[in-house]
Coordinates of C-alpha atoms in Angstrom, one line a residue:
X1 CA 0.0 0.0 0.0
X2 CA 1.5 3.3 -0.6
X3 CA 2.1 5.7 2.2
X4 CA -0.2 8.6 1.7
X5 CA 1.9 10.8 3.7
X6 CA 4.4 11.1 0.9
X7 CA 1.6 12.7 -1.1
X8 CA 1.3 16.0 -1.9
X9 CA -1.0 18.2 -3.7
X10 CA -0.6 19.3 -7.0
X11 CA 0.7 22.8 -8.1
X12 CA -1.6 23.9 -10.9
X13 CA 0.4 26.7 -11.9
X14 CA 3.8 24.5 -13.3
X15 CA 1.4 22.3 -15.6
X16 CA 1.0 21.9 -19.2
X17 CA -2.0 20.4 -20.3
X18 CA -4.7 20.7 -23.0
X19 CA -6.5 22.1 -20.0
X20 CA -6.7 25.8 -19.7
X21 CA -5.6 27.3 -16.7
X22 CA -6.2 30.8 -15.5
X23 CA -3.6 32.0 -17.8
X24 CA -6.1 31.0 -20.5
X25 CA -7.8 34.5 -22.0
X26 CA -11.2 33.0 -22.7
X27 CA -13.5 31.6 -20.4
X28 CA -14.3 27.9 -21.0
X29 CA -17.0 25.7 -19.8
X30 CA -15.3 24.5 -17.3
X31 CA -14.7 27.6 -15.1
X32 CA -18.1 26.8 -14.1
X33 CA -17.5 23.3 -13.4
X34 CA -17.1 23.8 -9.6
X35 CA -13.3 22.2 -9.7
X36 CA -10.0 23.7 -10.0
X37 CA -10.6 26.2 -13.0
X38 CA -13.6 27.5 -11.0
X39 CA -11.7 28.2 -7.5
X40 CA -9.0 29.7 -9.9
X41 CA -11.5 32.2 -11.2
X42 CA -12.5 33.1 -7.6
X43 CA -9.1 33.3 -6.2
X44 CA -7.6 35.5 -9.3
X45 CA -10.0 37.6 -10.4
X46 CA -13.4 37.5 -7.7
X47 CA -11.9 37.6 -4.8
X48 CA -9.0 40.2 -5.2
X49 CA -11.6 42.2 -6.9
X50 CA -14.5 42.7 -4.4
X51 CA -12.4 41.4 -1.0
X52 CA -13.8 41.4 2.3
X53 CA -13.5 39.1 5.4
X54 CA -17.4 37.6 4.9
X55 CA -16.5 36.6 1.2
X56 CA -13.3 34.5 2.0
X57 CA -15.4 32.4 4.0
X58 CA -16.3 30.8 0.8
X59 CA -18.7 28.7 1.9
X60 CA -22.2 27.7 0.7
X61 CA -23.4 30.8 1.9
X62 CA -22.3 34.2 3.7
X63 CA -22.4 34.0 7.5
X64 CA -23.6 37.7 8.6
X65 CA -24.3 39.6 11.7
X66 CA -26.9 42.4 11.3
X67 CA -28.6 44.1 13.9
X68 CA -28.0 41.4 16.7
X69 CA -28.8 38.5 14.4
X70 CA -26.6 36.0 12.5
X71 CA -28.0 35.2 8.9
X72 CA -27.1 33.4 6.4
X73 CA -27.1 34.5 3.0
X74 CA -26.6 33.4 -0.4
X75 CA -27.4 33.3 -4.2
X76 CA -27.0 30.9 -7.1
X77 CA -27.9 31.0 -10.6
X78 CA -29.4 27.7 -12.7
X79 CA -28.8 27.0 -16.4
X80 CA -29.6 23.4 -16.4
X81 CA -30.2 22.0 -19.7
X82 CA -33.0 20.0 -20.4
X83 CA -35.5 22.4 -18.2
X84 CA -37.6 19.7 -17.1
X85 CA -35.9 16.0 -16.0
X86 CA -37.4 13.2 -14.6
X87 CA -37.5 14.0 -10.8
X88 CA -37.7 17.9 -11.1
X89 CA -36.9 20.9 -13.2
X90 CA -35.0 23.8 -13.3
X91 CA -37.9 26.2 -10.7
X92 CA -36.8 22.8 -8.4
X93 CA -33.1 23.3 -8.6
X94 CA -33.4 26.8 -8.2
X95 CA -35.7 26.7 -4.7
X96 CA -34.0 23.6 -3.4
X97 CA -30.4 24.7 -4.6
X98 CA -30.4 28.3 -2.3
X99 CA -32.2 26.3 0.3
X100 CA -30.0 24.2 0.4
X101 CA -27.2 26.2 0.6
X102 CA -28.5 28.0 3.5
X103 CA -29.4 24.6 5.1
X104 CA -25.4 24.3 5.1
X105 CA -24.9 27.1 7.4
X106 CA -27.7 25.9 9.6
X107 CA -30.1 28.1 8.9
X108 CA -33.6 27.7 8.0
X109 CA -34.5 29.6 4.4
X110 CA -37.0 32.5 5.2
X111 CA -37.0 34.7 1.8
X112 CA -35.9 34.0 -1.2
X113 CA -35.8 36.5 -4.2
X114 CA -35.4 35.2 -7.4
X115 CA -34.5 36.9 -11.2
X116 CA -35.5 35.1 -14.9
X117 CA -33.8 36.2 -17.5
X118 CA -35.7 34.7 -20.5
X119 CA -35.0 34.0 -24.3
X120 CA -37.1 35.9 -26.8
X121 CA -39.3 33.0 -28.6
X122 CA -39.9 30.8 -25.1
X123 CA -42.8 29.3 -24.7
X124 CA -45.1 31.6 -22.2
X125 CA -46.7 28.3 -21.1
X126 CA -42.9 26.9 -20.4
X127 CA -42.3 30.1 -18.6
X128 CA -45.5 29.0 -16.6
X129 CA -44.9 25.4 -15.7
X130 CA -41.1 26.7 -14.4
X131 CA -42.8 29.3 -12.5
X132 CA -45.7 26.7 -11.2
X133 CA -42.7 24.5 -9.7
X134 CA -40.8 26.8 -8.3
X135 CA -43.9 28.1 -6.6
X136 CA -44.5 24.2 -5.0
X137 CA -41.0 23.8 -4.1
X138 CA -40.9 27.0 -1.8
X139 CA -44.1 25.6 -0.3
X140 CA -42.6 22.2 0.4
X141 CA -39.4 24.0 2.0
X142 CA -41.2 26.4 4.1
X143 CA -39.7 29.4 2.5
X144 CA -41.7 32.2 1.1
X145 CA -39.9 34.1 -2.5
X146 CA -40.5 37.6 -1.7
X147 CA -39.2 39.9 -4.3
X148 CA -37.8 39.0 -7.9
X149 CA -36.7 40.4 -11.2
X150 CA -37.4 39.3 -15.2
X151 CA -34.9 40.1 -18.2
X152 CA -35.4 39.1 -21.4
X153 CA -32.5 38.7 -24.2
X154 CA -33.0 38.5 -28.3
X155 CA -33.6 35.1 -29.8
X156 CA -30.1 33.0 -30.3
X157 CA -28.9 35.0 -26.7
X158 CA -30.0 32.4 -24.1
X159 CA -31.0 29.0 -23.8
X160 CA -34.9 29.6 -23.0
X161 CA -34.8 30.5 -19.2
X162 CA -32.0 31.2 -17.2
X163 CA -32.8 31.4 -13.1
X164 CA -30.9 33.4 -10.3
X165 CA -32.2 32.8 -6.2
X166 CA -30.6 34.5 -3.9
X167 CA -32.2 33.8 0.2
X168 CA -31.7 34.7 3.6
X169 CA -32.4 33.0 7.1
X170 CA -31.5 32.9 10.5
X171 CA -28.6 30.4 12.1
X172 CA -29.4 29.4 15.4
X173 CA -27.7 29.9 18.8
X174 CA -25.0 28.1 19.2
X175 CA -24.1 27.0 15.5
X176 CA -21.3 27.5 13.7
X177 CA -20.6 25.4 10.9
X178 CA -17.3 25.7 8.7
X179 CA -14.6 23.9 7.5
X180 CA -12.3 25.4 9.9
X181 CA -13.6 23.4 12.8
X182 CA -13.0 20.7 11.5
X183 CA -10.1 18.4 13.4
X184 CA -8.5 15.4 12.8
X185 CA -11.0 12.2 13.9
X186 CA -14.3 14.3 12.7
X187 CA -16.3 11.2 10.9
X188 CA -17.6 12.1 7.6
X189 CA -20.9 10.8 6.6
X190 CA -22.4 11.7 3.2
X191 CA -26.8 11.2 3.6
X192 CA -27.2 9.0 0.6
X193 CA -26.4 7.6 -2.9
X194 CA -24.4 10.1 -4.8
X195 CA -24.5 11.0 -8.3
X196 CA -28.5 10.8 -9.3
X197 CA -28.5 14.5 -10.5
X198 CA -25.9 14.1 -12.4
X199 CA -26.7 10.5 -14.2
X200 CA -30.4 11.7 -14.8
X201 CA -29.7 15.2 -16.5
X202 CA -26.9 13.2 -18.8
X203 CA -29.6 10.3 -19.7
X204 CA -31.9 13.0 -21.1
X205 CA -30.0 15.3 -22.5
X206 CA -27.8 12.6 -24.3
X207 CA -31.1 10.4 -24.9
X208 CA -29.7 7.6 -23.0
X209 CA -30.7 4.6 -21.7
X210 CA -29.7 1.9 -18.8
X211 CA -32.7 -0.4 -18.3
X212 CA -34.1 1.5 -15.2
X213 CA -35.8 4.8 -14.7
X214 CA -33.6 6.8 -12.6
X215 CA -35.0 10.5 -10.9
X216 CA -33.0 13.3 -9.6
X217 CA -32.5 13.2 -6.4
X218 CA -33.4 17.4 -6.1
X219 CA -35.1 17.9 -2.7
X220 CA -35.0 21.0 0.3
X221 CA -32.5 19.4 3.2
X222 CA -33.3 21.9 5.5
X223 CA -35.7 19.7 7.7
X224 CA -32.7 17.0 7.5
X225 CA -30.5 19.6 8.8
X226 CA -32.5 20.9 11.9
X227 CA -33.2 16.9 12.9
X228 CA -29.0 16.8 12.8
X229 CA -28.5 19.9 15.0
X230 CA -31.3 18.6 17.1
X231 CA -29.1 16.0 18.0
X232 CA -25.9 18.4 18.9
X233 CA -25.1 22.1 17.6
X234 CA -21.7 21.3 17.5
X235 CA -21.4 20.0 14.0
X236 CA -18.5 21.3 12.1
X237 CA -19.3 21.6 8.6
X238 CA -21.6 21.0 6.3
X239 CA -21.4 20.8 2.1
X240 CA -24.0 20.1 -0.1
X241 CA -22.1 18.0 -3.0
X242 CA -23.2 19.6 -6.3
X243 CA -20.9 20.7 -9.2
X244 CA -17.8 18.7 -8.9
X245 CA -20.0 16.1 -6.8
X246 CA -18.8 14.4 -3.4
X247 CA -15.4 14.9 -4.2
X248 CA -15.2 18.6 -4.8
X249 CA -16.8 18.7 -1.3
X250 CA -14.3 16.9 0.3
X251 CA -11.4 18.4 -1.2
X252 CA -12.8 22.1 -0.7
X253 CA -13.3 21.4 3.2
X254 CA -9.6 19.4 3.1
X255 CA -8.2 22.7 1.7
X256 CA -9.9 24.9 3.9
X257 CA -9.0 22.9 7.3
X258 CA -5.8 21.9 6.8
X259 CA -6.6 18.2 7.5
X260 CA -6.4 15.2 5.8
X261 CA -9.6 13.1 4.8
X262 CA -9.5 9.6 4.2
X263 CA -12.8 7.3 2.4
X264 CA -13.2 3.8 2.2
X265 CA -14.2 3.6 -1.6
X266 CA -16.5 0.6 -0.7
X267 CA -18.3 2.3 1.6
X268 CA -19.5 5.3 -0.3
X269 CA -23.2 4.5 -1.6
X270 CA -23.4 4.7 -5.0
X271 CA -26.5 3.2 -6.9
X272 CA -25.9 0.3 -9.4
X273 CA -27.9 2.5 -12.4
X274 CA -25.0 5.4 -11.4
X275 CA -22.2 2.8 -11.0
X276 CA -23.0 1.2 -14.8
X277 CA -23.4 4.6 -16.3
X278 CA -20.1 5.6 -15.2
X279 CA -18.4 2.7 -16.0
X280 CA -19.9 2.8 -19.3
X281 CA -19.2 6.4 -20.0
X282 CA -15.9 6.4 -18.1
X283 CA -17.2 8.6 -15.2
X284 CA -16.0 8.6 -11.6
X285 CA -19.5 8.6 -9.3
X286 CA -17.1 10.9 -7.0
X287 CA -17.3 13.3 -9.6
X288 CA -21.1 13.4 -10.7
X289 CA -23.3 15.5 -9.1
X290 CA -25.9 16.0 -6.5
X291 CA -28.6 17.9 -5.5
X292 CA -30.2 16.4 -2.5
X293 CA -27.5 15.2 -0.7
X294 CA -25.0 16.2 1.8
X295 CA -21.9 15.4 3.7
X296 CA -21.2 16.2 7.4
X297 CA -18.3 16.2 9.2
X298 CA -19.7 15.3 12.8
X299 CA -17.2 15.2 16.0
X300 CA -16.7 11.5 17.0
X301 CA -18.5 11.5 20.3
X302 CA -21.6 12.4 18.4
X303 CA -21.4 10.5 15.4
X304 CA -23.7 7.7 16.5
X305 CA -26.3 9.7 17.3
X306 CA -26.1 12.3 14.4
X307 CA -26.3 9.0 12.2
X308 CA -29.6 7.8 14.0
X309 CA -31.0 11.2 13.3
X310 CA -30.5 11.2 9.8
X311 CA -31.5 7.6 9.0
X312 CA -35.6 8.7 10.8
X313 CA -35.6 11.4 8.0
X314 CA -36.7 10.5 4.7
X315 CA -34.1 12.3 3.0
X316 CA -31.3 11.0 4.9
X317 CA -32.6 6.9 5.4
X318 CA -29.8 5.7 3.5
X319 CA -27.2 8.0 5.2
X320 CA -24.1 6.3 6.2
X321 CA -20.2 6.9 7.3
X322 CA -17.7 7.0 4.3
X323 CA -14.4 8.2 6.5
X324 CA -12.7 10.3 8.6
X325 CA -10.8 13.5 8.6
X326 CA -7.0 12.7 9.5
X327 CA -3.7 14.3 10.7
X328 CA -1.6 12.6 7.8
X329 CA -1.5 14.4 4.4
X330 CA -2.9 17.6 5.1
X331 CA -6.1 19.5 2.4
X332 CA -5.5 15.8 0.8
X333 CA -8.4 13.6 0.4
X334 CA -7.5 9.8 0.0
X335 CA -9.6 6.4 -1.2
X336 CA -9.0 3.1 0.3
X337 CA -10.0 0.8 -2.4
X338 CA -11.7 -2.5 -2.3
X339 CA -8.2 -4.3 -3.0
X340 CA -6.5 -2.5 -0.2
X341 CA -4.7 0.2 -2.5
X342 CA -5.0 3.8 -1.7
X343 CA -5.4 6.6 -4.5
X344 CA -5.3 10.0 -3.9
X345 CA -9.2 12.1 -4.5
X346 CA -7.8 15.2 -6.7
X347 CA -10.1 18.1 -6.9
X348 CA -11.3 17.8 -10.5
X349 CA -10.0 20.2 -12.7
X350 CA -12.8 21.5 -15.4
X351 CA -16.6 19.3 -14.9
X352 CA -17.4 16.2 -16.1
X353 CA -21.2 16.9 -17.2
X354 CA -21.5 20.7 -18.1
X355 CA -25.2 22.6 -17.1
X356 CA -26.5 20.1 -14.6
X357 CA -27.6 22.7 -12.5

């Protein structure tokens, strides 16, 4: 087996690769991939631009004091192609997405605002059916969209409907989730199979096919969430696994801590429809994304019982441990494999499957 301490990361900046890199002058499609090309983008050009102490948290969302309360806050924007997928649509993403993203600070989503920027020629009854959905989602979440915005572009300028969400709600007392609390020994437990999303937007778009139907997994986690903090506040961080999929997650909250995380590869739940598409299309399941799913790195002492609470929700039944975070090999994230190898997780560079959310 090799030792995994000799590991290190990779510098970016001393390859040469068919890849671009941030020395690239065009933007590709795989600065929105949610890899290495996309932290590039923020760490050259975002961040440096706009600064701030609340925006190099970098998290899922901002974690704000104003006027004696602590809020969360945070905006995304959806460009999924097909619109509607078996399982959800693209007003589901862009409710559940900002939800979630809130969830992962531990708040509960009040408000949500939301801007369409629409293609000249769309379908007003298209335009209806997105709206319809996103109007059910925010019911089912418990989160009310408040104010909003519409755009539209000339014909051969967009790709139909474009969606932007931006939400706010309160964190509780007592909860402070980031990726720099987390410590060696955390457990990591991911709250089911990973890589639906991802498999179910490819099979439509591409017109696919693999004996089963297979759903998005798109849901609101918030109610998972608050049974978890039930259990304990202290929970240390918290990722939703989207673009870039469970191991973008893991290597983002490596990074961040300065620990080492270590999976076992057989342990990770990954459906047999997701496991045969990827191994037919050549696809790592780490890689594929989610959109009803998270990760949680949980202290030790309250793993068991964080694990208990997740498996009585619906949305986190299947939820099991996948690793640990470790003092060895520091930001690196390492697979034991089923033959008792070790290979090491890399953040992926561009996406695998562009415009899944």
């Amino acid at each position: 087996m090799p030792d995994v301490t000799q590991f290190r990361a990779p510098d970016l900046t001393a390859w040469t690769c068919p890849a671009p890199l941030r020395d690239h002058p065009r933007v590709v499609m795989g600065h929105g991939g949610g890899g290495a090309l996309s932290a590039e983008l923020v760490q050259h050009i975002f961040a440096p631009a706009f600064g701030g102490e609340v925006l190099a948290q970098l998290g899922d969302s901002a974690a704000v004091s104003l006027g004696g309360a602590r809020l969360a806050f945070s905006t995304d924007s959806f460009v999924v192609r097909p619109l509607f997928f078996p399982g959800g649509s693209i007003g589901d993403l862009a409710v559940n997405g900002t939800v979630n993203d809130l969830a992962m600070s531990g708040a509960r989503a009040a408000y949500l605002s939301c801007g369409f920027i629409l293609e000249e020629g769309v379908e007003v009854a298209v335009v209806a059916r997105v709206a319809e959905a996103m109007g059910a989602a925010a019911r089912a979440a418990g989160v009310e969209v408040a104010t909003g915005d519409t755009k539209v572009v000339e014909a051969g300028h967009g790709d139909g409907i474009y969606i932007n969400t931006s939400g706010i709600g309160l964190i509780p007392a007592g909860v402070d989730l980031r990726p720099q609390r987390v410590v060696p020994g955390d457990v990591v437990i991911v709250s089911g199979d990973i890589g639906v999303h991802g498999v179910t937007i490819m099979s439509v778009r591409e017109g696919l096919e693999f004996g089963v139907e297979i759903e998005s997994d798109c849901a609101a986690l918030g109610g998972l969430v608050e049974a978890m903090l039930a259990v304990t506040p202290d929970l240390h961080v918290l990722r939703d696994p989207t673009r870039g999929g469970l191991a973008a997650a893991l290597n983002e909250i490596a990074a961040a801590s300065g620990t080492g995380v270590v999976i076992q590869e057989r342990g990770v739940p990954v459906p047999p429809t997701v496991a045969n598409a990827c191994a037919i299309l050549g696809l790592d399941p780490l890689y594929v994304a989610n959109e009803g799913k998270l990760v949680a790195f949980v202290p030790r002492e309250h793993a068991d019982a964080v694990l208990d609470a997740m498996r009585a929700h619906p949305l986190g039944a299947a939820a099991t441990v996948i690793g640990e975070a470790v003092e060895a090999h520091p930001g690196m994230v390492v697979a034991r494999t089923g033959l008792g190898g070790t290979r090491v997780i890399d953040l992926p560079i561009g996406e695998q499957l562009p415009r899944i959310c």
